[in-house]
Amino acid sequence: FRGFSLLELVTVMLMVGVIAVFAAPRLFTVQSITLPALAAQMTSNIRYAQSLSMSQGQRYRVNFTATSYQITDMSGIPIVQPVTASTAAISVSPLINNYVAFDTKGAPFVSATTALAATATITLTSGSDASSITVMPETGRVK
């Protein structure tokens, strides 16, 4: 029974190390997140805010900026750290205050007292690609 020599082991480890140096930065960049994945994450977070409102018995909202969003309570205290969409721009329509809030029944609101009257569309764009999320009035269905 013959094993590997020390020279063979060192050579293989050196080659693996060189490959890892060049491959690792490409595998673990934030820019590798695709637009559909970012939209799926945002959809889940909007649903989480809605679920939180129904289970906790108080209103929660999702605040949008041009490049990020955050779940807060109605007074603006953060519940979840801001999520930055570094590879995409966020636009919302017809949200007056750039947020959608949910009441204890899961119904969407555009302000403290005004219910969402028309379907809200949150659009993520990156270059020529776009992905949209909709929030339905009355039911608050997010898709």
Short mmCIF file of C-alpha atoms in Angstrom, two decimals:
data_model
loop_
_atom_site.label_atom_id
_atom_site.label_comp_id
_atom_site.label_asym_id
_atom_site.label_seq_id
_atom_site.Cartn_x
_atom_site.Cartn_y
_atom_site.Cartn_z
CA PHE A 1 0.00 0.00 0.00
CA ARG A 2 1.58 3.28 -1.09
CA GLY A 3 0.29 6.76 -0.06
CA PHE A 4 0.90 10.23 -1.44
CA SER A 5 4.26 11.88 -1.02
CA LEU A 6 4.58 15.15 0.87
CA LEU A 7 5.48 16.93 -2.39
CA GLU A 8 2.30 15.73 -4.08
CA LEU A 9 0.14 16.86 -1.15
CA VAL A 10 1.75 20.31 -1.01
CA THR A 11 1.36 20.73 -4.79
CA VAL A 12 -2.36 19.88 -4.68
CA MET A 13 -2.96 22.18 -1.69
CA LEU A 14 -1.13 25.00 -3.46
CA MET A 15 -3.28 24.58 -6.59
CA VAL A 16 -6.49 24.51 -4.53
CA GLY A 17 -5.38 27.69 -2.73
CA VAL A 18 -4.67 29.53 -6.00
CA ILE A 19 -8.06 28.52 -7.42
CA ALA A 20 -9.81 29.61 -4.20
CA VAL A 21 -8.14 33.05 -4.31
CA PHE A 22 -9.59 33.73 -7.75
CA ALA A 23 -12.97 31.99 -7.36
CA ALA A 24 -14.05 33.14 -3.87
CA PRO A 25 -14.60 36.85 -4.66
CA ARG A 26 -16.84 35.93 -7.59
CA LEU A 27 -18.93 33.52 -5.54
CA PHE A 28 -19.64 35.78 -2.59
CA THR A 29 -20.44 39.20 -4.00
CA VAL A 30 -23.65 41.07 -3.15
CA GLN A 31 -24.13 41.78 -6.85
CA SER A 32 -24.73 38.08 -7.48
CA ILE A 33 -28.26 38.50 -6.07
CA THR A 34 -30.61 38.45 -9.04
CA LEU A 35 -33.55 40.79 -9.48
CA PRO A 36 -36.14 37.98 -9.17
CA ALA A 37 -34.50 36.85 -5.93
CA LEU A 38 -34.58 40.39 -4.58
CA ALA A 39 -38.27 40.68 -5.54
CA ALA A 40 -39.02 37.36 -3.81
CA GLN A 41 -37.25 38.55 -0.67
CA MET A 42 -39.20 41.83 -0.69
CA THR A 43 -42.49 39.99 -1.24
CA SER A 44 -41.74 37.78 1.77
CA ASN A 45 -40.89 40.79 3.92
CA ILE A 46 -44.13 42.59 2.97
CA ARG A 47 -46.08 39.44 3.85
CA TYR A 48 -44.15 39.26 7.13
CA ALA A 49 -45.21 42.82 8.02
CA GLN A 50 -48.82 41.91 7.24
CA SER A 51 -48.61 38.74 9.33
CA LEU A 52 -46.96 40.65 12.17
CA SER A 53 -49.84 43.17 12.16
CA MET A 54 -52.44 40.42 12.38
CA SER A 55 -50.66 38.39 15.05
CA GLN A 56 -49.54 41.29 17.26
CA GLY A 57 -52.81 43.24 17.07
CA GLN A 58 -51.20 46.51 15.94
CA ARG A 59 -50.24 48.16 12.69
CA TYR A 60 -46.89 47.67 11.03
CA ARG A 61 -45.65 49.20 7.81
CA VAL A 62 -43.04 48.74 5.12
CA ASN A 63 -41.23 52.01 4.35
CA PHE A 64 -39.65 52.37 0.90
CA THR A 65 -36.82 54.61 -0.30
CA ALA A 66 -35.23 54.73 -3.75
CA THR A 67 -32.79 51.93 -2.88
CA SER A 68 -34.00 50.27 0.35
CA TYR A 69 -36.97 49.30 2.49
CA GLN A 70 -37.59 48.66 6.19
CA ILE A 71 -40.33 47.24 8.40
CA THR A 72 -41.34 49.57 11.26
CA ASP A 73 -44.24 50.06 13.62
CA MET A 74 -46.57 52.99 12.94
CA SER A 75 -44.44 55.39 14.99
CA GLY A 76 -41.40 54.58 12.84
CA ILE A 77 -39.49 52.36 15.27
CA PRO A 78 -37.59 49.74 13.24
CA ILE A 79 -38.63 46.12 13.63
CA VAL A 80 -36.20 44.79 11.01
CA GLN A 81 -32.95 46.35 9.85
CA PRO A 82 -33.16 48.16 6.49
CA VAL A 83 -32.74 45.97 3.43
CA THR A 84 -30.70 47.67 0.73
CA ALA A 85 -31.43 46.82 -2.87
CA SER A 86 -27.94 47.85 -3.94
CA THR A 87 -28.35 46.44 -7.43
CA ALA A 88 -31.83 47.83 -8.06
CA ALA A 89 -33.95 50.97 -7.84
CA ILE A 90 -37.31 50.86 -6.04
CA SER A 91 -40.36 52.81 -7.15
CA VAL A 92 -43.84 52.66 -5.62
CA SER A 93 -47.24 53.65 -6.95
CA PRO A 94 -49.79 54.94 -5.74
CA LEU A 95 -48.37 55.01 -2.19
CA ILE A 96 -48.63 58.61 -0.95
CA ASN A 97 -46.08 58.43 1.87
CA ASN A 98 -43.85 55.73 0.31
CA TYR A 99 -45.10 53.09 2.72
CA VAL A 100 -47.77 50.47 2.95
CA ALA A 101 -49.20 49.71 6.39
CA PHE A 102 -51.37 46.81 7.48
CA ASP A 103 -54.12 46.81 10.10
CA THR A 104 -54.95 43.97 12.49
CA LYS A 105 -57.03 42.25 9.77
CA GLY A 106 -54.23 42.46 7.18
CA ALA A 107 -55.89 45.22 5.14
CA PRO A 108 -53.42 47.66 3.53
CA PHE A 109 -53.35 51.40 4.29
CA VAL A 110 -51.42 54.28 2.68
CA SER A 111 -51.62 56.51 5.77
CA ALA A 112 -52.81 56.19 9.35
CA THR A 113 -56.46 56.52 8.31
CA THR A 114 -56.61 56.02 4.53
CA ALA A 115 -57.07 52.51 3.16
CA LEU A 116 -55.36 51.50 -0.06
CA ALA A 117 -57.90 52.30 -2.78
CA ALA A 118 -56.15 50.88 -5.86
CA THR A 119 -53.62 48.13 -6.40
CA ALA A 120 -50.19 49.24 -5.19
CA THR A 121 -47.25 48.35 -7.41
CA ILE A 122 -43.69 48.19 -6.12
CA THR A 123 -41.27 48.01 -9.05
CA LEU A 124 -37.64 46.96 -8.83
CA THR A 125 -35.46 47.94 -11.78
CA SER A 126 -31.88 47.07 -12.58
CA GLY A 127 -30.62 48.20 -15.96
CA SER A 128 -33.21 47.06 -18.48
CA ASP A 129 -34.67 44.38 -16.18
CA ALA A 130 -37.75 45.04 -14.03
CA SER A 131 -39.73 43.02 -11.51
CA SER A 132 -43.02 44.08 -9.91
CA ILE A 133 -44.80 43.26 -6.67
CA THR A 134 -48.46 44.11 -6.17
CA VAL A 135 -50.49 44.67 -3.02
CA MET A 136 -54.23 44.37 -3.53
CA PRO A 137 -56.65 46.78 -1.84
CA GLU A 138 -59.03 45.47 0.87
CA THR A 139 -57.53 41.97 1.11
CA GLY A 140 -53.87 42.95 1.18
CA ARG A 141 -52.91 40.04 -1.06
CA VAL A 142 -49.24 40.35 -1.98
CA LYS A 143 -47.97 38.80 -5.21
#
